[in-house]
Coordinates of C-alpha atoms in Angstrom, one line a residue:
X247 CA 0.0 0.0 0.0
X248 CA 1.2 3.5 -0.7
X249 CA 1.5 6.3 1.8
X250 CA -1.8 7.9 0.9
X251 CA -3.8 4.7 1.7
X252 CA -1.8 4.2 4.9
X253 CA -2.6 7.8 5.9
X254 CA -6.3 7.3 5.3
X255 CA -6.2 4.2 7.4
X256 CA -4.2 5.6 10.3
X257 CA -5.8 9.0 10.4
X258 CA -9.3 7.6 9.9
X259 CA -8.7 5.0 12.6
X260 CA -7.4 7.5 15.2
X261 CA -10.2 9.9 14.5
X262 CA -12.8 7.1 14.9
X263 CA -11.2 6.4 18.3
X264 CA -11.3 10.0 19.3
X265 CA -15.0 10.4 18.3
X266 CA -16.0 7.2 20.2
X267 CA -14.2 8.4 23.3
X268 CA -15.9 11.8 23.0
X269 CA -19.3 10.2 22.8
X270 CA -18.7 7.7 25.6
X271 CA -17.4 10.4 27.9
X272 CA -19.9 13.1 27.0
X273 CA -20.3 15.7 29.8
X274 CA -23.6 15.8 31.5
X275 CA -23.0 18.6 34.0
X276 CA -21.0 21.8 34.2
X277 CA -18.5 20.1 36.6
X278 CA -17.8 17.4 34.1
X279 CA -17.7 20.0 31.2
X280 CA -15.2 22.3 33.0
X281 CA -13.0 19.9 35.0
X282 CA -14.0 16.4 34.1
X283 CA -15.7 15.9 37.5
X284 CA -12.3 16.2 39.2
X285 CA -11.7 12.5 39.2
X286 CA -9.0 11.8 36.6
X287 CA -6.1 9.5 37.6
X288 CA -2.8 11.4 38.0
X289 CA -1.0 9.3 35.3
X290 CA -3.8 9.7 32.8
X291 CA -3.9 13.4 33.7
X292 CA -0.2 13.6 33.1
X293 CA -0.7 12.1 29.6
X294 CA -3.6 14.5 28.9
X295 CA -1.6 17.4 30.1
X296 CA 1.4 16.4 27.9
X297 CA -1.0 16.2 24.9
X298 CA -2.5 19.6 25.8
X299 CA 1.0 21.0 26.2
X300 CA 2.6 19.5 23.1
X301 CA 0.6 21.4 20.5
X302 CA 1.2 21.8 16.8
X303 CA 4.0 24.2 17.8
X304 CA 5.8 21.4 19.6
X305 CA 5.0 18.6 17.2
X306 CA 5.0 20.4 13.8
X307 CA 6.8 23.7 14.1
X308 CA 9.5 23.6 16.7
X309 CA 11.7 21.1 14.9
X310 CA 11.1 23.0 11.7
X311 CA 12.3 26.3 13.3
X312 CA 15.3 24.6 14.8
X313 CA 16.1 23.0 11.4
X314 CA 16.4 26.4 9.7
X315 CA 17.5 28.6 12.7
X316 CA 20.0 26.2 14.1
X317 CA 21.3 27.1 17.5
X318 CA 19.0 30.1 17.7
X319 CA 15.9 27.9 17.4
X320 CA 16.8 26.4 20.8
X321 CA 15.1 29.4 22.4
X322 CA 11.8 27.7 21.8
X323 CA 13.0 24.5 23.3
X324 CA 14.5 26.1 26.4
X325 CA 11.6 28.5 27.0
X326 CA 8.8 25.9 26.8
X327 CA 10.5 23.2 28.9
X328 CA 11.7 25.6 31.5
X329 CA 8.2 27.2 31.7
X330 CA 6.6 23.9 32.4
X331 CA 8.9 23.2 35.3
X332 CA 8.1 26.7 36.6
X333 CA 4.4 26.0 36.3
X334 CA 4.6 22.6 38.0
X335 CA 6.7 23.8 40.9
X336 CA 5.4 27.3 41.6
X337 CA 1.8 27.5 40.5
X338 CA -0.1 24.3 39.9
X339 CA -0.3 22.9 43.4
X340 CA -1.3 26.2 44.9
X341 CA -3.9 26.9 42.3
X342 CA -5.3 23.4 42.7
X343 CA -5.6 24.0 46.5
X344 CA -7.4 27.3 45.8
X345 CA -10.0 25.1 44.0
X346 CA -11.3 27.3 41.2
X347 CA -12.1 26.2 37.7
X348 CA -10.4 29.0 35.8
X349 CA -7.7 31.8 36.0
X350 CA -10.4 34.5 36.0
X351 CA -12.1 32.6 38.8
X352 CA -8.8 32.7 40.8
X353 CA -8.1 36.3 40.1
X354 CA -11.7 37.4 40.8
X355 CA -11.7 35.6 44.2
X356 CA -8.1 36.4 45.2
X357 CA -8.5 40.1 44.3
X358 CA -12.1 40.3 45.6
X359 CA -13.3 42.2 42.6
X360 CA -15.6 41.6 39.6
X361 CA -13.6 44.1 37.6
X362 CA -10.4 42.0 38.2
X363 CA -12.3 39.0 37.0
X364 CA -13.4 40.9 33.9
X365 CA -9.9 42.0 33.1
X366 CA -8.6 38.5 33.5
X367 CA -11.4 37.2 31.3
X368 CA -10.5 39.6 28.5
X369 CA -6.8 38.6 28.9
X370 CA -7.8 34.8 28.8
X371 CA -9.7 35.4 25.5
X372 CA -6.8 37.3 24.0
X373 CA -4.3 34.6 24.9
X374 CA -6.4 31.6 24.1
X375 CA -7.6 32.9 20.7
X376 CA -4.1 33.8 19.6
X377 CA -2.9 30.3 20.6
X378 CA -5.7 28.5 18.9
X379 CA -5.1 30.3 15.6
X380 CA -1.7 28.7 15.6
X381 CA -3.2 25.3 16.1
X382 CA -5.7 25.8 13.3
X383 CA -2.8 26.6 11.0
X384 CA -1.2 23.3 12.1
X385 CA -4.4 21.4 11.4
X386 CA -4.6 23.0 8.0
X387 CA -1.0 21.9 7.2
X388 CA -1.7 18.3 8.2
X389 CA -5.0 18.0 6.4
X390 CA -3.6 19.7 3.3
X391 CA -1.0 16.9 2.9
X392 CA -3.3 14.1 4.2
X393 CA -6.0 14.8 1.7
X394 CA -3.8 16.4 -1.0
X395 CA -5.9 19.6 -0.9
X396 CA -5.0 23.3 -0.7
X397 CA -4.0 24.6 2.7
X398 CA -7.3 26.7 3.2
X399 CA -9.4 23.7 2.5
X400 CA -7.4 21.7 5.1
X401 CA -8.2 24.4 7.7
X402 CA -12.0 24.2 6.8
X403 CA -12.0 20.4 7.3
X404 CA -10.2 20.9 10.6
X405 CA -12.8 23.3 11.8
X406 CA -15.5 20.6 11.3
X407 CA -13.5 18.0 13.2
X408 CA -12.7 20.2 16.2
X409 CA -16.2 21.5 16.3
X410 CA -17.6 18.0 16.7
X411 CA -15.6 16.6 19.6
X412 CA -14.8 19.7 21.5
X413 CA -18.4 20.9 21.6
X414 CA -19.7 17.5 22.5
X415 CA -17.5 16.3 25.3
X416 CA -16.2 19.3 27.2
X417 CA -13.3 18.7 29.6
X418 CA -14.4 15.1 30.4
X419 CA -14.4 14.1 26.7
X420 CA -11.3 16.2 25.9
X421 CA -9.3 14.6 28.8
X422 CA -9.8 11.0 27.7
X423 CA -9.4 12.0 24.0
X424 CA -6.1 13.7 24.9
X425 CA -4.9 10.5 26.6
X426 CA -5.4 8.7 23.3
X427 CA -3.9 11.6 21.3
X428 CA -0.8 11.6 23.5
X429 CA -0.2 7.9 22.7
X430 CA -0.6 8.7 19.0
X431 CA 1.5 11.8 18.8
X432 CA 4.5 10.5 20.9
X433 CA 4.6 7.3 18.9
X434 CA 4.3 9.2 15.6
X435 CA 7.2 11.6 16.6
X436 CA 9.6 9.0 17.9
X437 CA 9.2 6.2 15.4
X438 CA 10.5 8.1 12.4
X439 CA 13.2 9.7 14.5
X440 CA 14.4 6.3 15.4
X441 CA 14.3 5.1 11.7
X442 CA 16.2 8.2 10.5
X443 CA 18.7 8.1 13.3
X444 CA 19.5 4.4 12.3
X445 CA 19.6 5.3 8.6
X446 CA 22.0 8.3 9.1
X447 CA 24.2 7.3 12.1
X448 CA 23.5 3.7 12.8
X449 CA 22.3 4.7 16.3
X450 CA 18.7 3.8 17.2
X451 CA 18.4 6.5 19.9
X452 CA 17.8 9.9 18.2
X453 CA 19.2 11.9 21.1
X454 CA 22.5 10.0 20.8
X455 CA 22.4 9.9 17.0
X456 CA 22.3 13.7 17.1
X457 CA 25.8 13.7 18.4
X458 CA 27.1 10.6 16.5
X459 CA 29.1 10.1 13.4
X460 CA 27.3 9.7 10.0
X461 CA 27.9 6.8 7.7
X462 CA 30.6 8.9 6.0
X463 CA 32.6 8.8 9.3
X464 CA 32.1 12.5 10.3
X465 CA 29.9 13.9 13.1
X466 CA 26.4 14.8 12.0
X467 CA 26.6 18.4 13.2
X468 CA 30.0 18.8 11.6
X469 CA 28.6 17.7 8.3
X470 CA 25.6 19.9 8.6
X471 CA 27.8 22.9 9.5
X472 CA 29.8 22.4 6.3
X473 CA 26.7 21.9 4.2
X474 CA 25.1 25.1 5.4
X475 CA 28.3 27.1 5.0
X476 CA 28.7 25.9 1.4
X477 CA 25.3 27.3 0.6
X478 CA 26.2 30.7 2.2
X479 CA 24.3 30.2 5.5
X480 CA 25.9 30.6 8.9
X481 CA 27.1 27.4 10.6
X482 CA 24.2 25.4 11.9
X483 CA 25.7 25.5 15.5
X484 CA 26.8 29.1 15.4
X485 CA 25.6 31.6 18.0
X486 CA 24.3 34.9 16.7
X487 CA 25.8 37.1 19.5
X488 CA 24.2 40.2 18.0
X489 CA 20.8 38.8 18.8
X490 CA 21.4 37.5 22.3
X491 CA 19.1 40.1 24.0
X492 CA 16.2 39.1 21.7
X493 CA 17.0 35.4 22.3
X494 CA 16.9 35.9 26.1
X495 CA 13.6 37.8 25.9
X496 CA 11.9 35.2 23.7
X497 CA 13.1 32.4 26.0
X498 CA 11.8 34.3 29.1
X499 CA 8.5 35.1 27.4
X500 CA 7.9 31.5 26.5
X501 CA 8.9 30.4 30.0
X502 CA 6.8 32.8 32.0
X503 CA 4.0 32.7 29.5
X504 CA 3.8 28.9 30.0
X505 CA 3.2 29.5 33.7
X506 CA 0.2 31.7 32.9
X507 CA -1.5 29.6 30.2
X508 CA -5.1 29.0 31.2
X509 CA -5.6 25.8 29.3
X510 CA -2.7 24.1 30.9
X511 CA -3.4 25.3 34.5
X512 CA -7.0 24.1 34.3
X513 CA -5.7 20.5 33.8
X514 CA -4.6 20.4 37.4
X515 CA -8.2 20.9 38.6
X516 CA -9.2 17.6 37.0
X517 CA -7.5 15.4 39.6
X518 CA -9.0 14.5 43.0
X519 CA -6.4 16.0 45.4
X520 CA -3.6 18.6 45.6
X521 CA -1.1 15.7 45.9
X522 CA -2.4 14.3 42.7
X523 CA -1.8 17.6 40.9
X524 CA 1.9 17.4 41.9
X525 CA 2.1 13.8 40.8
X526 CA 0.4 14.4 37.4
X527 CA 2.8 17.4 36.9
X528 CA 5.7 15.0 37.3
X529 CA 4.3 12.4 34.9
X530 CA 3.5 15.1 32.3
X531 CA 7.1 16.4 32.5
X532 CA 8.4 12.9 31.8
X533 CA 6.1 12.5 28.9
X534 CA 6.9 15.9 27.5
X535 CA 10.7 15.2 27.7
X536 CA 10.4 12.3 25.3
X537 CA 9.4 14.6 22.5
X538 CA 11.4 17.7 23.5
X539 CA 14.7 15.8 23.7
X540 CA 14.1 14.3 20.3
X541 CA 13.2 17.5 18.5
X542 CA 16.8 18.8 18.0
X543 CA 17.8 15.5 16.4
X544 CA 14.8 15.5 14.1
X545 CA 15.6 19.1 13.1
X546 CA 19.2 18.2 12.2
X547 CA 18.2 15.0 10.3
X548 CA 15.6 17.0 8.3
X549 CA 17.9 19.9 7.4
X550 CA 20.7 17.5 6.2
X551 CA 18.3 15.4 4.1
X552 CA 16.7 18.5 2.5
X553 CA 20.0 19.9 1.4
X554 CA 21.2 16.6 0.1
X555 CA 18.0 15.8 -1.8
X556 CA 17.1 19.2 -3.2
X557 CA 20.1 21.5 -3.6
X558 CA 21.5 21.5 -7.1
X559 CA 19.0 19.0 -8.3
X560 CA 17.3 19.3 -11.7
X561 CA 13.7 20.3 -11.4
X562 CA 12.7 17.3 -13.6
X563 CA 14.4 14.9 -11.2
X564 CA 12.9 16.2 -7.9
X565 CA 11.7 13.4 -5.7
X566 CA 8.0 12.6 -5.4
X567 CA 7.7 13.9 -1.9
X568 CA 8.5 17.4 -3.2
X569 CA 5.8 17.3 -5.8
X570 CA 3.3 16.0 -3.2
X571 CA 4.0 19.0 -0.9
X572 CA 4.1 21.4 -3.8
X573 CA 0.4 20.7 -4.4
X574 CA -0.4 22.1 -0.9
X575 CA 1.1 25.5 -1.8
X576 CA 3.5 25.3 1.2
X577 CA 6.6 24.4 -0.9
X578 CA 7.5 26.1 -4.2
X579 CA 10.3 26.7 -6.7
X580 CA 11.0 29.8 -8.7
X581 CA 13.6 29.1 -11.3
X582 CA 15.0 32.6 -11.5
X583 CA 17.8 31.8 -13.9
X584 CA 15.8 29.3 -16.0
X585 CA 18.6 26.7 -15.9
X586 CA 16.3 23.9 -14.6
X587 CA 18.4 23.4 -11.5
X588 CA 17.2 24.2 -7.9
X589 CA 19.4 26.8 -6.3
X590 CA 19.0 26.6 -2.5
X591 CA 21.3 29.3 -1.2
X592 CA 21.4 32.0 1.5
X593 CA 21.2 35.0 -0.8
X594 CA 17.6 35.9 -1.2
X595 CA 18.0 37.3 -4.7
X596 CA 19.5 34.0 -5.9
X597 CA 17.5 31.5 -3.8
X598 CA 14.9 29.6 -5.7
X599 CA 13.4 27.4 -3.0
X600 CA 10.6 28.5 -0.7
X601 CA 9.7 26.1 2.2
X602 CA 7.1 26.6 4.9
X603 CA 9.0 25.5 8.0
X604 CA 5.8 24.0 9.5
X605 CA 6.0 21.1 7.0
X606 CA 9.4 19.8 8.1
X607 CA 8.2 17.1 10.6
X608 CA 5.4 15.9 8.4
X609 CA 7.7 15.8 5.3
X610 CA 10.7 14.3 7.1
X611 CA 9.7 10.6 6.7
X612 CA 9.0 11.1 3.0
X613 CA 12.3 12.9 2.5
X614 CA 14.1 10.0 4.2
X615 CA 12.2 7.5 2.1
X616 CA 10.8 5.7 5.1
X617 CA 8.0 3.0 4.7
X618 CA 4.6 4.4 3.7
X619 CA 3.0 3.5 7.0
X620 CA 5.4 5.8 8.9
X621 CA 4.3 8.7 6.7
X622 CA 0.7 8.1 7.6
X623 CA 1.6 7.7 11.2
X624 CA 3.3 11.1 11.4
X625 CA 0.3 12.8 9.7
X626 CA -2.0 11.2 12.4
X627 CA 0.4 12.4 15.1
X628 CA 0.5 16.0 13.8
X629 CA -3.3 16.1 13.7
X630 CA -3.4 14.7 17.3
X631 CA -1.0 17.4 18.5
X632 CA -2.9 20.2 16.9
X633 CA -6.4 19.0 17.8
X634 CA -5.6 18.1 21.4
X635 CA -4.4 21.6 22.2
X636 CA -7.0 23.3 20.1
X637 CA -9.7 21.5 22.1
X638 CA -8.2 22.6 25.4
X639 CA -7.9 26.2 24.3
X640 CA -11.4 26.3 23.0
X641 CA -12.7 25.0 26.3
X642 CA -10.9 27.9 28.1
X643 CA -12.6 30.3 25.7
X644 CA -16.0 28.7 26.4
X645 CA -15.6 28.6 30.2
X646 CA -14.4 32.2 30.2
X647 CA -17.6 33.3 28.5
X648 CA -20.1 30.9 30.0
X649 CA -18.7 30.6 33.6
X650 CA -16.8 33.8 34.2
X651 CA -18.8 36.3 32.1
X652 CA -22.3 34.9 32.3
X653 CA -22.5 32.9 35.5
X654 CA -20.2 35.1 37.6
X655 CA -20.8 38.5 36.1
X656 CA -23.8 39.1 33.8
X657 CA -26.4 36.4 34.8
X658 CA -25.7 34.9 38.2
X659 CA -29.0 33.0 38.2
X660 CA -28.5 31.2 34.9
X661 CA -29.4 27.5 35.1
X662 CA -26.8 24.8 34.8
X663 CA -28.4 23.7 31.6
X664 CA -28.3 27.2 30.3
X665 CA -24.6 27.6 31.3
X666 CA -23.8 24.3 29.5
X667 CA -25.5 25.5 26.3
X668 CA -23.7 28.9 26.5
X669 CA -20.4 27.0 26.8
X670 CA -21.1 24.9 23.7
X671 CA -22.2 27.9 21.6
X672 CA -19.1 29.8 22.7
X673 CA -16.9 26.9 21.5
X674 CA -18.7 26.8 18.2
X675 CA -18.2 30.5 17.5
X676 CA -14.5 30.3 18.6
X677 CA -13.8 27.3 16.3
X678 CA -15.1 29.1 13.3
X679 CA -13.4 32.4 14.1
X680 CA -10.0 30.8 14.9
X681 CA -10.2 28.7 11.7
X682 CA -10.8 31.8 9.5
X683 CA -7.8 33.5 11.3
X684 CA -5.7 30.4 10.9
X685 CA -6.0 30.6 7.1
X686 CA -3.8 33.7 7.2
X687 CA -1.8 33.6 10.5
X688 CA 0.8 36.2 11.3
X689 CA 3.7 33.7 11.2
X690 CA 4.7 30.1 11.5
X691 CA 2.8 28.0 14.1
X692 CA 5.5 28.3 16.7
X693 CA 5.8 32.1 16.1
X694 CA 2.1 32.6 16.5
X695 CA 2.1 30.5 19.6
X696 CA 5.0 32.5 21.0
X697 CA 2.9 35.6 20.6
X698 CA 0.2 33.9 22.8
X699 CA 2.8 33.0 25.4
X700 CA 4.0 36.6 25.5
X701 CA 0.5 37.8 26.1
X702 CA 0.1 35.3 28.9
X703 CA 3.4 36.3 30.5
X704 CA 2.6 40.0 30.4
X705 CA -1.0 39.6 31.8
X706 CA -1.4 36.6 33.9
X707 CA 1.9 35.5 35.4
X708 CA 2.5 38.6 37.7
X709 CA -1.1 38.5 38.9
X710 CA -1.0 34.8 39.7
X711 CA 2.5 34.7 41.3
X712 CA 1.9 37.8 43.4
X713 CA -1.6 36.5 44.3
X714 CA 0.0 33.4 45.8
X715 CA 3.2 34.8 47.4
X716 CA 2.4 38.4 48.3
X717 CA -0.4 38.9 50.7
X718 CA 0.0 42.7 50.4
X719 CA -1.0 42.6 46.7
X720 CA -4.5 44.1 46.3
X721 CA -7.1 44.5 43.5
X722 CA -5.9 47.9 42.5
X723 CA -2.4 46.7 41.9
X724 CA -3.4 43.5 40.1
X725 CA -5.9 45.3 37.8
X726 CA -3.5 48.1 36.9
X727 CA -0.6 45.7 36.2
X728 CA -2.7 43.4 34.0
X729 CA -4.1 46.3 31.9
X730 CA -0.6 47.8 31.4
X731 CA 1.0 44.5 30.6
X732 CA -1.6 43.3 28.0
X733 CA -2.2 46.7 26.4
X734 CA 1.6 47.4 26.0
X735 CA 2.3 43.8 24.6
X736 CA -0.7 43.7 22.3
X737 CA 0.1 47.2 20.9
X738 CA 3.8 46.3 20.3
X739 CA 2.9 43.0 18.6
X740 CA 0.4 44.6 16.3
X741 CA 2.7 47.6 15.4
X742 CA 5.6 45.3 14.5
X743 CA 3.7 42.5 12.8
X744 CA 3.0 43.3 9.1
X745 CA 0.3 40.6 8.7
X746 CA -1.7 42.3 11.6
X747 CA -1.5 45.6 9.8
X748 CA 1.6 46.8 11.6
X749 CA 3.8 49.6 10.2
X750 CA 6.9 49.1 12.3
X751 CA 10.1 47.5 11.0
X752 CA 12.7 45.4 12.8
X753 CA 15.0 48.4 12.8
X754 CA 12.6 50.0 15.3
X755 CA 12.4 47.1 17.8
X756 CA 13.0 48.3 21.3
X757 CA 16.5 47.0 22.3
X758 CA 16.2 44.7 19.4
X759 CA 13.3 42.7 21.0
X760 CA 11.0 41.1 18.4
X761 CA 7.2 40.7 18.9
X762 CA 7.8 37.1 20.1
X763 CA 9.9 38.3 23.0
X764 CA 8.2 41.6 24.0
X765 CA 5.9 39.8 26.5
X766 CA 8.9 39.6 28.9
X767 CA 9.1 43.4 28.9
X768 CA 5.3 43.7 29.3
X769 CA 5.6 41.3 32.3
X770 CA 8.3 43.5 33.9
X771 CA 6.0 46.5 33.5
X772 CA 3.2 44.5 35.0
X773 CA 5.2 43.6 38.0
X774 CA 6.5 47.2 38.6
X775 CA 3.0 48.8 38.2
X776 CA 1.3 46.1 40.4
X777 CA 3.8 46.5 43.3
X778 CA 3.9 50.3 43.2
X779 CA 0.1 50.7 43.0
X780 CA -0.6 48.1 45.7
X781 CA 1.8 49.9 48.1
X782 CA 0.1 53.2 47.4
X783 CA -3.4 51.9 48.1
X784 CA -5.3 50.1 50.9
X785 CA -4.3 46.7 52.2
X786 CA -6.4 43.7 51.0
X787 CA -9.2 42.6 53.5
X788 CA -8.0 40.5 56.4
X789 CA -9.8 37.4 55.1
X790 CA -8.0 37.7 51.8
X791 CA -4.6 38.0 53.5
X792 CA -5.4 34.8 55.5
X793 CA -6.5 33.1 52.4
X794 CA -3.2 33.9 50.7
X795 CA -1.3 32.5 53.6
X796 CA -3.4 29.4 53.7
X797 CA -2.9 28.6 49.9
X798 CA 0.8 28.1 50.6
X799 CA 0.3 25.6 53.5
X800 CA 1.0 22.1 52.1
X801 CA -2.0 19.8 52.0
X802 CA -2.6 16.3 50.4

C-alpha cells in the first residue's frame, strides 16, 4: 500500500477512536464539562496534560524552526521546557488548592473584585484565541498533505472535526481523548526519529544519534555545518551574538508565559487532590521530555536530508515527496535563472526554494524515504497534537464566556443547563473564528504560539504569582498591572507585525526585541506597576490575607 492509503487508514482509525471516546465520555454537568468531574487519575492526567501542552507548535513547528534557525531555534525548546517546570513547581499545586475552575475565577476571588475577573477574562480570551489560531494553521498543514488539498481547504476540514468533539465532550471528553492523542503523537514523533537516526548514524536513539558520526565517518553536526556554510548560510551550530538580547527575551516570554497559560493550568483541577496535581505534573514532565529531547535530532536530520536531496537537483528529477507538498502551496520553486536546477542558497536574490517550516516534521519521513505507514503515522500524530491543544484552548474560551462572564458577572442566576449551552455555543463560535484567522496567520505555528505566550506572560503571570506569594497585593495593583501588561504587549505586537496591519520594521524594535519576546518586557512593566500601585493603596481585606497564607500551606 502507498503512503496515501496508509494515511487514510491511520488518520481515519485514530479519528474514529477520538470520536468514540468523546461520545462515551460526554459531559452531562458543568462540573464534568469544566474539570472532568475532578476524578482523573494522575498518570492519565499527566498524559492528557502532555498532549494539551505539546501542541502543533511542539510537534510540527519547533523542529522546523530549529532546522532552519540552528542554535537560535533552541530558544523555543528552552523556553517551553523551563516554563513547564516553573508551572509545575510554583503554580499548579497552589492553584489546585485554591479550588477554582479558571484563571479569571482565581483572580476574581483572590483580588475580591468583579472588575479584576473581567480584566482576567479579557486577557484569557486574547491569549487563548491567539494560541488556537496557531493550532488551526497546524491542522490545515496536516490536512492539506493528508487529503492532498490546498491549505485553506485543510483548515476548513479541521474546523469541522474540532467542532464535533470539543463541543460534545467538554473537559471530560477532551481529557480522555487527549490521553489517546498523546499515545498517537508521541509514537508518531519518535518512530520516524528512530528510523532516520539508524539510517544516518547507525544509532537507534535519536538523542544519541544527534551527536554521533554519520555513515561517512564524520559527526552529523560537523557535516551539517559544512553543508550550510557551502550554501552561504551561517554554521548550523553558530551563535548569533548580536541577537542574544532578543533570544533571552523570547526564551523568558515562553517560560513565564507557560506559567500563565489558562488551558494548561486548568488541567490540574481535573485530579481529586492537591497531591495528585503534583504527581500528574511530574508524569507530564516525563512524557513531554520524550518529544522535546528528540526535536533537535529530528531538526538536524531533516535539514541535512533537505540539502542533500534538493540543492543543485534538476527540477525534472525532484523526488515525489517534493511534488506532493508542492500541491499544498507550502513548498515552491521559482527558477529565477531558467537553468532547470534548484538553487537553494542564503542570498535571497539567488535562492529559488521556498519552504514553509511547518511542513518539516510531516515531510521528514518522505524525505528520508521511510516506509509508507510511517508517513501516515506522522500525519496522524500531527493532527493529534494540533487538535488536542485546540480543544483545550477552545474549552478555556467557552468557560471564560459561560462561567466567568455569564455565571459570575452578567447572569448569576443562569441555570446549569443554560450555562452548559452557552459554553457549547461559545466553543462553536470560537472554532469558526479561529479557523478563519488560521488561514492567514501572522507567522509560522511556533511564532504565532510565541505571541500567545508573550500575552500570557505580560498579563497573567505577575497577577498569579503575586496573588500566591504576596499577601500585600491588592485588587488595584493587580488590575493596573494586567491592563498595562496586556495593552503594551498587544500594541507592540500589532505595530511590529505586518500581517496584523503593523507599520513598524525590525530596525525600530525596542532594544532589538521582536514581537515574540516583547511579552517579557510587558511582564516586567506589569510587576512594577502592580507592586507600586498596591503599596500606594489600601491593604487587602484580612480574610484575603489569611486566604493567601493558607494557599501556601501544604495539603494532600
